[in-house]
Every structure is written in C-alpha cells, then in structure tokens.
Amino acid sequence: MSDKKNHLWIPEQEIIEIPKTPTARNKDYGVTPSQHGQKLSQGLQEILNIFERFKASDSLSEEDLVTFKVILQDGEDFASRRKLIEDEGMKINAVKDKNHAVVTAKRDVFGTLQQRVGRYRDEGRKKDFQYIADFEPFRAADKKTTDLVRFFKENPDELSIDVQMMLLPDLSPEVRDRVQGKIEEKIIAKNGKIQDEPYHLTDGTAIIRAMVSVSSIDELSDDQGIYRVERTTFFQHIVPSATSAFKTGPQLEPGINIDELPAVVVLDDGVDLPDSISSIAPVHWMATGVHKTSIFGGHGTPVASRAAFADLGMHIGDTYLSPRAKIIDAAIIDTGKTPGNIVLQRIQEAVVEFAPIAKIFNFSYNAEVPIEGDDMSVLGSELDLLCRTYHVKFVLSAGNHKLVFTEDNLKDIIDDDDSRIAEPADAMLGISVGSVVGQTHPGSASKMNEISPYSRRGPGFAGFYKPDITAYGATQYKNGMVPPDQYSLCLSKTGYCAMAGTSFTAPTVAGDLAQVLTSVPNEEVELAQALLYNGAIPLYDKVGIRQDEIDLAGNLYGRGLSSPENSMYSSENKVTFVHSGTMNRLNKKRVKFHIPKVLADTKVKRGECKARVTVTCIVQPPIDRTKGSEYSAAYISASIHRLNSKGNNIVDNPSVSDNRNKWDTCYHFSNEFSSFASGDWEIWLELFTRWGVDDDDEIPYSLVITVEDLTESGNMYTEIVKETAGRYTPVQSTRVSVR
C-alpha cells in the first residue's frame, strides 16, 4: 500500500444512544398441577433416597447439601427463571444448557421444597412450578465425558486411567477445600494415586488429577462433590525437523531498536535463537518445575522466528533480517508429554509475570484429540478467563491431525470428524489460527490457498466459527515429508528448517497482531484483533455462494488470510473507521460513519457495485464454563443502515453473511452497493445478554468499519476528511516500552 494513512477515530459525539426496555414474557404451559406436581414430587423423592443412601461416604455429607438437576420446560431458560430457582432456596452451581442445571440445596431447604411441591400437587398453589419440567438425581453417568465413555468401550482391558475430576463449581472456598480433601481420601482408599497437587481455575473451581482404577470410576463419580470427570489431556513435545546449517548466520538490520518493538510472549519449550540475532529475545524465563534439557528450544525457537520475522523464506537471500516483534521467552513445556493441569498452571504463572508488560501470548500446542464441542475445554475456558482478567490476548494453533497420512484427497480429510479443532483452540476470546498452503507442490493433497492437509478445522464450541483466521504455511506429503518453500522455513539455533503445522502459522499471526497493535491507541489489543479480522483477505469467491457454503468456508479459513498491512492502514481508496467502548442492555447504539459525495456520484455499469462496507464488532462477554452451552453471556448484533438514492435511512445487510451468529464473540460481514446517497451512514449495535449479567453491566466492544471504493478513483479518504470537517480524527497510536 503506497499511500498509507491513519485510520479515522469515531468519537462519542458520533454515536446516538437509544433507550431500550428489556421485556420478559410468561407462558402458560397448561399443565395439570395434580399430575405435574406428582411427577415433580417423585423426582424429589428419588433424589432424597440417593442422598440418604450415599450420605455416610459422600464428600458433601457434613455440609448437609443435596446436589441434583433442575430441568426447565422447553422454551424456558435460567436467565428468566433464576429468581424462581433461588426463591425456592436452590443455588445454581452449573448450567448444562439453557434448561438443564445442577443445583444444591441445604437438607432442610430441600425438605421445604418437597412440601411446597406437595401443596402445588394437592392444592394447585405456587403455579410457577409449571415452568419446571422435572427434578432428577445428578448421577455418575451425567458427569463422565463422551470421550471418557468412548475410551472405556475401545479399551475394555484397561485397568486404570489418568483422569481429571472437576469439583462442583461455585462452592465457597472453605467448603471446596473440605470437599477436595475428602475426595482425595476416597481416591486413595480406592487404591488410586493423586498425580499432582490439586489446582484451581481462575474462577476458583478445583480440579483433582488422579490415576484411578476403571472399576472405581462410577463410585467416585457418584460423589455429590464431583461435577465432571474426563481423561487428562497431555500436550506432546514436538520434535523439530532436520536442519539445513547456515553458511553464514542471519544478521539483524542495523539500527533496529529492540526496545521499541512490540512484544510476543512465546509459551513453549524455550527459545534459543542464533547468537547473531539473539538480541530480539531479551527476556528468558522458566515456569516453576521446567528444566533446561539438551533439546531446549527445539520447538519454541522456530515458533519465535515466525513471530519475529513472519515468512522467512521470503528473506532467505537478504543480507539482513528486520524483526517486527521482540520475543519474551516463557518456557512452560517439558520433554515428552506435559499434562494439561501443569500446562494450565504454568500459563497462569506466565500471565501473572508478563501481563503488565505484554499483551500477546502465543501457545502452539494442542490436545491430540478433537473437541467434543458441547462443553468448553478446561484449558480453553481458562485462557478466556485470563484474557478477561488480565486484558491480554492468546494466539493459538488450531491443531494438527494425522489424516494426511491415511487419506488420499482433501475432501475426505475435511469430512472426517477427527479433523476438528483441538483444545485449547476452542477458546472464544483467543485467536485460533489455521494453516493455508502458500504454494502448490505436485503430490500434495492441498493446492495453493486451500487448507493445509494437516490443519484442523471448525466448528468450534457450540458450532461457532473456528479457526478465527489463517496464515500461509507449509504443505505436507502423505509420507510426512515437508517440501521447503517461502512459507515453510523457520529458524533453529544452527540453521533453517522446513516445518509443517499450525504451530508455525499461529506465531505468524501473533506477530501480525503485534504489528497491528502499534497502530492503535493505548495498545488496545481487542481493537487490534478487530482490525486484524477486518483486514483479513477472503479465500473464497462470495459471488453466488450459499449460506451453507460460506459457513463451511468460515470453518476452514475463519475470516480469511491474515494481512497486517491491510489491517494497519487506510488509503485513498479504503477508509477504516474505528471505535471502542462499552454498552449495556438498556441502550442501543447508532454509530455514524461517512460516505463522501465523490463516491456516491461515481458512475458504474449496470449490475456493478462501486462500494463495499466491511463491519467487524468484537465483544468481550462474561464467560463461565459452568454454564455449559450458555458459556458466553453476551453478544452484540450489528447491522448496516445506509442512505438510499432518495436519502432515506434503510437497513441493508447481506443476504448471505460471513459471520453474524448469535452469541458468538465476533460479528464480521460485508456488503456491496451500487446506488446510494452520500452522508452519514450508521451501524446499529444492540447488546443481548444471558443470566448473570445485570441490565446496567457495561460490556466492552471494539468496532471497525471499512469503506472501499471499488472503482479506485483515488480520493475518497481526502474527501471524507474534508466533508466531515474534523468530526473524525486520524488515530494516533501510543507506544509503551517493554523491558
């Protein structure tokens, strides 16, 4: 882009707030209290019978707490029925989906509940009970993950298994610690072994990792203090490929000020760059328990090289390398396999250490199996919590599968369920990165601009788009070989290596995000993320495409190919308006942006379009893994309102949309226009929330609107600035030095 210009900031004066009155409607289900009440009474009695049967050995017995499930009628949700549940003395500990929840109640409160349901049954009182479909016990079968059940079926001779047991969420710290101790004692009594110290997620939920006998799983899972049991996830140390030794080592561009470069924290097995360029990694740190070995930096070094230098194959003949980011080396991965609980604690430690000085954390490891998608993974949800708590952004590899070694064509690879993304790429506030082949090689299943034959694809959690974005990477043959090209090369300590995997496209995007971060005010990393998505290059032709086809494309490529320069700058033919703020449920927003007369008056042939508007709105919703499919508590809808040729304001969204899905963290779409009037167009924003979010809670968002002159007349930016007379000011970035 030859005419780089700063984006235009949308000030608060250009935003109109429209009051909104939330409404709630009650529905009469027409149930007969005597029959329906009898069903509810039977459910409560069964729960009580189980409580009494296991009371002597249960971890919650001394707390006198009864754990059970509440099932609402179809069409109801806990957002609207929370007050009913709590008024009856029940505490909602976890929501499985919108009408299934796990609750607790004190034993005496449970008795009162039985009496009130009895009066509803016998006398028709308390008709609000009609909204509850049933009460059921919370059994062992409800707690075991699908993957765990499948493992037992496929390995009938297995005697023991390494599992993670999540305790019931939202217990008080005192109760949680007592329950944790009793469950540990029960595991040991069943000849199990506690593998590591129990640990806590950022929200306080406790997890116990243990090796237990298969025969004891059901009995342990029946304990009321346990919420979920799953196989322990391990993150495999990745062995580097063969290296082509340097003839002469790479050199840094003279005059580079490392201190002024944005930082990327590389969460890996260490970074050990060639001595001649090692100054781009001024900070080296090791998490508790990590030890330096002979293969230190085997994976982290090539990862860091992609974050710092992007596509090294483009510069292999250059005399000097010019870094775009500096590296903070945070070693958290051991040789062999590192269990998920250890990885999680080390990431927590690294974020606490570096969040005050760095915004971007790259993690290029994934579980070996795909996500199930109905529940957020433990590590994915923890990364989301860290994003919100510490105002940082994780860039994550989508993961690699092994189908490239067994399947003959790309279609069969994509259609296989085993190609779905793997933990923690389901993190909704993180940036998950896939790989696209950058160069066609004969014999490869993937051609240029197609998903790489090893790269995992979406959908992510609850069917949302994943990966979020893609970058060019290597291809890989069926025999495992990686042909060298400009997108496969990375640096090791002693030479160049050709590496395949989303491990190396993720840091490319981490470095891209670092570049974009330098162009936004106050290092607002969410705004940089929105700009990165907004400027991504689509990898499919939208003309005549159906919604199911564009959804598939979204789950292969996300918003498209990462292009930092396209995201960082406006030009005469492409003007980007940006804004960040907060909104609550009580107000809608109408955000103004300007279309100049020169664009509106441009003549085009019949059937051609002369303008494209691309909208990206990223929200930072409250998230809670204990709410199941209700994990994300807020989303913001966005719609384009343009001036037609008569000057009337009309809604004009695309009939087939890139990404306008309810409860996703990102609305991203574009539309093209042929006839319109100049002046103030608007993006209408509306916040929707789930239970747990008060009407006046302020939810952060970042908005990017890009207007493109498809005729490339060349003076749109200048005309917008002139016609708006200072209403929209060029963005001035600020830099904060990182040690």
Coordinates of N, CA, C and O in Angstrom, one line a residue, residues 398-535:
A398 N -4.6 -24.0 15.7 CA -5.9 -24.8 15.6 C -5.7 -26.3 15.9 O -6.6 -27.0 16.2
G399 N -4.4 -26.7 15.7 CA -4.1 -28.1 16.0 C -3.8 -28.8 14.6 O -4.2 -28.4 13.6
N400 N -3.1 -30.0 14.7 CA -2.8 -30.8 13.6 C -3.4 -32.2 13.8 O -3.3 -32.8 14.9
H401 N -3.9 -32.8 12.7 CA -4.4 -34.1 12.7 C -3.4 -35.0 11.9 O -2.5 -34.5 11.3
K402 N -3.7 -36.3 11.9 CA -2.8 -37.2 11.1 C -3.5 -37.8 9.9 O -3.0 -38.8 9.3
L403 N -4.6 -37.3 9.5 CA -5.4 -37.8 8.4 C -4.6 -37.7 7.1 O -4.9 -38.4 6.1
V404 N -3.7 -36.7 7.0 CA -2.9 -36.6 5.8 C -2.1 -37.8 5.5 O -1.8 -38.1 4.3
F405 N -1.8 -38.7 6.5 CA -1.0 -39.9 6.3 C -1.9 -41.1 5.8 O -1.4 -42.1 5.3
T406 N -3.2 -40.9 5.9 CA -4.1 -42.1 5.6 C -5.1 -41.8 4.5 O -5.5 -42.7 3.8
E407 N -5.5 -40.5 4.3 CA -6.5 -40.2 3.3 C -5.8 -39.7 2.0 O -4.7 -39.2 2.0
D408 N -6.6 -39.9 0.9 CA -6.0 -39.6 -0.5 C -6.3 -38.3 -1.0 O -5.7 -37.8 -2.0
N409 N -7.3 -37.6 -0.5 CA -7.7 -36.3 -1.0 C -8.2 -35.4 0.1 O -8.6 -35.8 1.2
L410 N -8.2 -34.1 -0.2 CA -8.6 -33.1 0.8 C -10.0 -33.2 1.2 O -10.3 -33.0 2.4
K411 N -10.9 -33.5 0.3 CA -12.3 -33.6 0.7 C -12.5 -34.6 1.8 O -13.3 -34.4 2.8
D412 N -11.9 -35.8 1.7 CA -12.1 -36.9 2.7 C -11.5 -36.4 4.0 O -12.0 -36.8 5.1
I413 N -10.4 -35.7 3.9 CA -9.7 -35.2 5.2 C -10.7 -34.2 5.9 O -10.9 -34.4 7.1
I414 N -11.3 -33.3 5.1 CA -12.2 -32.3 5.8 C -13.4 -32.9 6.3 O -13.9 -32.5 7.4
D415 N -13.9 -34.0 5.6 CA -15.2 -34.6 6.0 C -15.0 -35.5 7.3 O -16.0 -35.8 7.9
D416 N -13.8 -35.8 7.6 CA -13.6 -36.7 8.8 C -13.7 -35.9 10.1 O -13.1 -34.8 10.2
D417 N -14.5 -36.5 11.0 CA -14.7 -35.8 12.3 C -13.4 -35.6 13.1 O -13.3 -34.7 13.9
D418 N -12.4 -36.4 12.8 CA -11.1 -36.3 13.5 C -10.3 -35.0 13.1 O -9.3 -34.7 13.7
S419 N -10.8 -34.3 12.1 CA -10.1 -33.1 11.6 C -10.6 -31.9 12.4 O -10.1 -30.8 12.1
R420 N -11.5 -32.0 13.3 CA -12.0 -30.9 14.1 C -10.9 -30.3 15.0 O -10.0 -31.0 15.4
I421 N -11.0 -29.0 15.3 CA -10.0 -28.3 16.2 C -9.9 -29.1 17.5 O -10.8 -29.8 18.0
A422 N -8.7 -28.8 18.1 CA -8.4 -29.5 19.4 C -8.1 -28.4 20.5 O -7.7 -27.3 20.2
E423 N -8.4 -28.8 21.7 CA -8.1 -28.0 22.9 C -6.7 -27.4 22.8 O -5.8 -28.2 22.5
P424 N -6.5 -26.1 23.2 CA -7.4 -25.1 23.6 C -7.9 -24.2 22.5 O -8.3 -23.0 22.8
A425 N -7.9 -24.6 21.3 CA -8.3 -23.8 20.1 C -9.8 -23.3 20.2 O -10.2 -22.5 19.4
D426 N -10.6 -24.0 21.1 CA -12.0 -23.6 21.2 C -12.1 -22.3 22.0 O -13.3 -21.8 22.2
A427 N -11.1 -21.8 22.6 CA -11.2 -20.6 23.4 C -11.8 -19.5 22.6 O -11.4 -19.1 21.6
M428 N -12.9 -18.9 23.1 CA -13.7 -18.0 22.3 C -13.1 -16.6 22.3 O -13.4 -15.8 21.4
L429 N -12.3 -16.2 23.3 CA -11.7 -14.9 23.4 C -10.3 -14.9 22.8 O -9.7 -13.9 22.7
G430 N -9.8 -16.1 22.5 CA -8.5 -16.3 21.9 C -8.6 -16.2 20.4 O -9.7 -16.2 19.8
I431 N -7.4 -16.1 19.7 CA -7.4 -16.1 18.3 C -6.8 -17.4 17.8 O -5.6 -17.7 18.0
S432 N -7.7 -18.3 17.3 CA -7.2 -19.6 16.8 C -6.9 -19.5 15.4 O -7.6 -19.0 14.6
V433 N -5.7 -20.1 15.0 CA -5.1 -19.9 13.7 C -5.0 -21.2 13.0 O -4.4 -22.2 13.5
G434 N -5.5 -21.3 11.8 CA -5.3 -22.4 10.9 C -4.2 -22.2 9.9 O -3.6 -21.1 9.9
S435 N -4.0 -23.2 9.0 CA -2.9 -23.1 8.0 C -3.5 -23.2 6.6 O -4.3 -24.1 6.4
V436 N -3.0 -22.4 5.7 CA -3.4 -22.5 4.3 C -2.1 -22.7 3.5 O -1.1 -22.0 3.8
V437 N -2.1 -23.6 2.5 CA -0.9 -23.8 1.7 C -0.6 -22.6 0.9 O -1.5 -22.1 0.2
G438 N 0.6 -22.1 1.0 CA 1.0 -20.9 0.3 C 1.6 -21.2 -1.1 O 1.7 -20.2 -1.9
Q439 N 1.9 -22.4 -1.4 CA 2.5 -22.7 -2.7 C 2.1 -24.1 -3.1 O 2.1 -25.1 -2.3
T440 N 1.7 -24.3 -4.4 CA 1.2 -25.7 -4.9 C 2.5 -26.5 -5.1 O 3.4 -26.1 -5.8
H441 N 2.5 -27.7 -4.6 CA 3.5 -28.7 -4.8 C 2.9 -30.0 -5.4 O 1.9 -30.5 -4.8
P442 N 3.3 -30.5 -6.5 CA 2.7 -31.7 -7.1 C 2.8 -32.8 -6.0 O 3.8 -33.0 -5.4
G443 N 1.7 -33.5 -5.9 CA 1.6 -34.7 -5.0 C 1.0 -34.3 -3.6 O 0.7 -35.2 -2.8
S444 N 0.8 -33.0 -3.4 CA 0.2 -32.6 -2.1 C -1.3 -32.7 -2.3 O -1.9 -32.3 -3.3
A445 N -2.0 -33.0 -1.2 CA -3.5 -33.1 -1.2 C -4.1 -31.7 -1.3 O -5.2 -31.5 -1.7
S446 N -3.3 -30.7 -0.9 CA -3.8 -29.3 -0.9 C -3.0 -28.5 -1.9 O -1.8 -28.5 -1.9
K447 N -3.8 -27.7 -2.6 CA -3.1 -26.7 -3.5 C -3.1 -25.3 -2.9 O -3.6 -25.1 -1.8
M448 N -2.4 -24.4 -3.6 CA -2.3 -23.1 -3.0 C -3.7 -22.5 -2.7 O -4.6 -22.6 -3.4
N449 N -3.8 -21.8 -1.5 CA -5.0 -21.2 -1.0 C -6.0 -22.1 -0.5 O -7.2 -21.8 -0.3
E450 N -5.6 -23.4 -0.4 CA -6.5 -24.4 0.3 C -6.0 -24.7 1.7 O -4.8 -24.6 2.0
I451 N -6.9 -25.1 2.6 CA -6.5 -25.5 3.9 C -5.4 -26.6 3.8 O -5.4 -27.5 3.0
S452 N -4.4 -26.4 4.7 CA -3.3 -27.4 4.6 C -3.8 -28.8 5.0 O -4.7 -28.9 5.8
P453 N -3.2 -29.8 4.5 CA -3.7 -31.2 4.7 C -3.6 -31.7 6.1 O -4.2 -32.7 6.4
Y454 N -2.9 -31.0 7.0 CA -2.8 -31.4 8.4 C -3.6 -30.4 9.3 O -3.8 -30.7 10.5
S455 N -4.1 -29.3 8.8 CA -4.7 -28.3 9.7 C -6.1 -28.6 10.1 O -6.9 -29.0 9.3
R456 N -6.3 -28.5 11.4 CA -7.7 -28.8 11.9 C -8.6 -27.7 11.5 O -8.2 -26.5 11.3
R457 N -9.9 -28.0 11.5 CA -10.9 -27.1 11.0 C -12.1 -27.0 12.1 O -12.1 -27.8 13.0
G458 N -13.0 -26.1 11.8 CA -14.1 -25.9 12.7 C -15.3 -26.9 12.4 O -15.1 -27.7 11.5
P459 N -16.4 -26.8 13.1 CA -16.7 -25.7 14.0 C -16.1 -25.8 15.4 O -15.6 -26.9 15.7
G460 N -16.1 -24.7 16.1 CA -15.6 -24.8 17.5 C -16.7 -25.1 18.5 O -17.6 -25.8 18.2
F461 N -16.6 -24.5 19.7 CA -17.6 -24.8 20.7 C -18.9 -24.3 20.2 O -19.1 -23.2 19.6
A462 N -19.9 -25.1 20.5 CA -21.3 -24.8 20.2 C -21.6 -24.4 18.7 O -22.5 -23.7 18.4
G463 N -20.7 -24.9 17.8 CA -20.9 -24.6 16.4 C -20.4 -23.3 15.9 O -20.6 -22.9 14.7
F464 N -19.7 -22.5 16.7 CA -19.2 -21.2 16.3 C -18.0 -21.4 15.3 O -17.3 -22.4 15.4
Y465 N -17.7 -20.4 14.5 CA -16.6 -20.4 13.6 C -15.3 -20.6 14.3 O -15.0 -19.9 15.2
K466 N -14.5 -21.5 13.8 CA -13.1 -21.7 14.1 C -12.5 -22.4 12.9 O -13.1 -23.2 12.3
P467 N -11.2 -22.1 12.6 CA -10.4 -21.1 13.3 C -10.9 -19.7 13.1 O -11.8 -19.4 12.3
D468 N -10.3 -18.7 13.8 CA -10.7 -17.3 13.6 C -10.1 -16.7 12.4 O -10.7 -15.8 11.8
I469 N -8.9 -17.1 12.0 CA -8.1 -16.5 10.9 C -7.1 -17.5 10.5 O -6.8 -18.5 11.2
T470 N -6.5 -17.3 9.3 CA -5.5 -18.3 8.8 C -4.2 -17.5 8.4 O -4.2 -16.3 8.2
A471 N -3.1 -18.3 8.2 CA -1.9 -17.7 7.6 C -1.3 -18.8 6.7 O -1.6 -20.0 6.8
Y472 N -0.5 -18.3 5.8 CA 0.2 -19.3 4.9 C 1.2 -20.1 5.7 O 1.9 -19.6 6.5
G473 N 1.2 -21.4 5.3 CA 2.1 -22.3 6.0 C 2.6 -23.4 5.0 O 2.3 -23.3 3.8
A474 N 3.3 -24.4 5.5 CA 3.8 -25.4 4.6 C 2.7 -26.4 4.2 O 1.6 -26.5 4.8
T475 N 3.0 -27.2 3.2 CA 2.1 -28.4 2.9 C 2.9 -29.6 3.5 O 4.0 -29.5 4.0
Q476 N 2.3 -30.8 3.3 CA 2.9 -32.0 3.8 C 2.5 -33.2 3.0 O 1.3 -33.3 2.7
Y477 N 3.4 -34.0 2.6 CA 3.0 -35.2 1.8 C 2.5 -36.3 2.6 O 2.7 -36.3 3.9
K478 N 2.0 -37.3 2.0 CA 1.4 -38.5 2.7 C 2.5 -39.2 3.4 O 2.3 -39.9 4.4
N479 N 3.8 -39.1 2.9 CA 4.9 -39.8 3.6 C 5.5 -39.0 4.7 O 6.5 -39.4 5.3
G480 N 4.9 -37.8 5.0 CA 5.4 -37.0 6.1 C 6.4 -35.9 5.7 O 6.7 -35.0 6.5
M481 N 6.9 -36.0 4.5 CA 7.9 -35.0 4.1 C 7.3 -33.6 3.9 O 6.1 -33.5 3.5
V482 N 8.1 -32.6 4.2 CA 7.6 -31.2 4.1 C 8.5 -30.5 3.0 O 9.7 -30.3 3.2
P483 N 7.9 -30.2 1.9 CA 8.7 -29.5 0.8 C 9.1 -28.1 1.3 O 8.2 -27.4 1.7
P484 N 10.3 -27.7 1.1 CA 10.7 -26.3 1.5 C 10.1 -25.3 0.5 O 10.1 -25.5 -0.7
D485 N 9.6 -24.2 1.0 CA 9.2 -23.1 0.2 C 9.2 -21.9 1.1 O 9.6 -21.9 2.3
Q486 N 8.8 -20.7 0.6 CA 8.9 -19.5 1.3 C 8.1 -19.5 2.6 O 8.3 -18.6 3.5
Y487 N 7.1 -20.4 2.7 CA 6.2 -20.3 3.8 C 6.4 -21.5 4.8 O 5.8 -21.5 5.9
S488 N 7.3 -22.3 4.5 CA 7.6 -23.5 5.4 C 8.9 -23.3 6.3 O 9.1 -23.9 7.3
L489 N 9.7 -22.3 5.9 CA 11.0 -22.2 6.5 C 10.9 -21.5 7.9 O 10.2 -20.5 8.0
C490 N 11.7 -22.0 8.8 CA 11.8 -21.4 10.2 C 13.3 -21.4 10.5 O 14.1 -22.0 9.9
L491 N 13.6 -20.7 11.6 CA 15.0 -20.7 12.1 C 15.1 -21.7 13.3 O 14.2 -21.8 14.2
S492 N 16.2 -22.4 13.4 CA 16.6 -23.1 14.6 C 17.9 -22.4 15.1 O 18.3 -21.4 14.6
K493 N 18.5 -23.0 16.1 CA 19.8 -22.4 16.6 C 20.9 -22.4 15.6 O 21.7 -21.5 15.5
T494 N 20.9 -23.4 14.7 CA 22.1 -23.6 13.8 C 21.7 -23.5 12.3 O 22.6 -23.5 11.5
G495 N 20.4 -23.4 11.9 CA 20.1 -23.3 10.5 C 18.7 -23.1 10.2 O 17.9 -22.8 11.1
Y496 N 18.3 -23.3 9.0 CA 16.9 -23.3 8.5 C 16.3 -24.7 8.6 O 17.0 -25.7 8.3
C497 N 15.0 -24.7 8.9 CA 14.3 -26.0 8.9 C 12.9 -25.8 8.3 O 12.3 -24.7 8.4
A498 N 12.4 -26.8 7.5 CA 11.1 -26.7 6.9 C 10.1 -27.4 7.9 O 10.3 -28.6 8.2
M499 N 9.2 -26.6 8.4 CA 8.3 -27.1 9.4 C 6.8 -27.0 9.0 O 6.4 -26.0 8.5
A500 N 6.1 -28.1 9.1 CA 4.6 -28.1 8.8 C 3.9 -28.1 10.1 O 4.2 -28.8 11.1
G501 N 2.8 -27.4 10.2 CA 1.9 -27.4 11.3 C 1.4 -26.0 11.7 O 2.0 -25.0 11.3
T502 N 0.2 -26.0 12.3 CA -0.4 -24.8 12.7 C 0.4 -24.2 13.9 O 0.2 -23.0 14.2
S503 N 1.4 -25.0 14.4 CA 2.3 -24.4 15.4 C 3.1 -23.2 14.9 O 3.5 -22.3 15.6
F504 N 3.2 -23.1 13.5 CA 4.0 -22.1 12.9 C 3.2 -21.0 12.2 O 3.8 -20.0 11.8
T505 N 1.9 -21.3 11.9 CA 1.1 -20.2 11.4 C 0.5 -19.4 12.6 O 0.3 -18.2 12.4
A506 N 0.4 -20.0 13.8 CA -0.1 -19.2 14.9 C 0.9 -18.1 15.3 O 0.5 -16.9 15.4
P507 N 2.2 -18.4 15.4 CA 3.1 -17.2 15.7 C 3.2 -16.2 14.6 O 3.5 -15.1 14.8
T508 N 3.0 -16.7 13.3 CA 2.9 -15.7 12.2 C 1.8 -14.7 12.5 O 2.0 -13.5 12.4
V509 N 0.7 -15.2 12.9 CA -0.5 -14.3 13.3 C -0.2 -13.5 14.6 O -0.6 -12.3 14.7
A510 N 0.5 -14.1 15.5 CA 0.9 -13.4 16.7 C 1.7 -12.2 16.4 O 1.5 -11.1 16.9
G511 N 2.7 -12.4 15.5 CA 3.5 -11.3 15.0 C 2.7 -10.2 14.2 O 2.9 -9.0 14.4
D512 N 1.7 -10.7 13.4 CA 0.8 -9.8 12.7 C 0.1 -8.9 13.7 O -0.1 -7.7 13.5
L513 N -0.5 -9.6 14.7 CA -1.2 -8.8 15.7 C -0.3 -7.8 16.4 O -0.8 -6.7 16.7
A514 N 0.9 -8.2 16.7 CA 1.8 -7.2 17.3 C 2.1 -6.0 16.4 O 2.1 -4.9 16.9
Q515 N 2.2 -6.3 15.1 CA 2.3 -5.1 14.2 C 1.1 -4.2 14.2 O 1.2 -3.0 14.3
V516 N -0.1 -4.8 14.2 CA -1.3 -4.0 14.2 C -1.5 -3.3 15.5 O -1.9 -2.1 15.5
L517 N -1.0 -3.9 16.6 CA -1.1 -3.3 17.9 C -0.4 -1.9 17.9 O -0.8 -1.0 18.7
T518 N 0.7 -1.8 17.1 CA 1.4 -0.5 17.1 C 0.6 0.6 16.5 O 1.0 1.8 16.6
S519 N -0.5 0.3 15.8 CA -1.3 1.3 15.1 C -2.5 1.7 15.8 O -3.3 2.5 15.3
V520 N -2.8 1.2 17.0 CA -4.0 1.5 17.7 C -3.7 2.3 19.0 O -2.6 2.2 19.5
P521 N -4.6 3.1 19.5 CA -4.4 3.9 20.7 C -4.2 3.0 21.9 O -4.9 2.0 22.1
N522 N -3.3 3.4 22.8 CA -3.2 2.8 24.1 C -3.0 1.3 24.1 O -3.4 0.6 25.1
E523 N -2.5 0.7 23.1 CA -2.3 -0.7 23.0 C -3.6 -1.5 23.3 O -3.5 -2.5 24.0
E524 N -4.7 -1.1 22.7 CA -5.9 -1.8 22.9 C -5.9 -3.1 22.1 O -6.2 -3.0 20.9
V525 N -5.6 -4.2 22.7 CA -5.4 -5.4 21.9 C -6.6 -5.9 21.3 O -6.6 -6.5 20.2
E526 N -7.8 -5.7 21.9 CA -9.1 -6.1 21.3 C -9.4 -5.3 20.0 O -9.9 -5.9 19.1
L527 N -9.0 -4.0 20.0 CA -9.2 -3.3 18.8 C -8.2 -3.7 17.7 O -8.6 -3.8 16.6
A528 N -7.0 -4.1 18.1 CA -6.1 -4.6 17.2 C -6.6 -5.9 16.6 O -6.5 -6.2 15.4
Q529 N -7.2 -6.8 17.4 CA -7.8 -8.0 17.0 C -8.9 -7.7 15.9 O -9.0 -8.4 14.9
A530 N -9.8 -6.8 16.2 CA -10.9 -6.4 15.3 C -10.3 -5.9 14.0 O -10.8 -6.3 12.9
L531 N -9.3 -5.1 14.0 CA -8.6 -4.6 12.8 C -8.0 -5.8 12.0 O -8.1 -5.8 10.8
L532 N -7.4 -6.7 12.7 CA -6.8 -7.9 12.0 C -7.9 -8.7 11.3 O -7.7 -9.1 10.1
Y533 N -9.0 -8.9 11.9 CA -10.1 -9.7 11.3 C -10.7 -8.9 10.1 O -11.0 -9.4 9.1
N534 N -10.9 -7.6 10.4 CA -11.5 -6.7 9.3 C -10.6 -6.7 8.1 O -11.2 -6.6 7.0
G535 N -9.3 -6.7 8.2 CA -8.4 -6.6 7.1 C -8.1 -7.9 6.5 O -7.3 -8.0 5.5

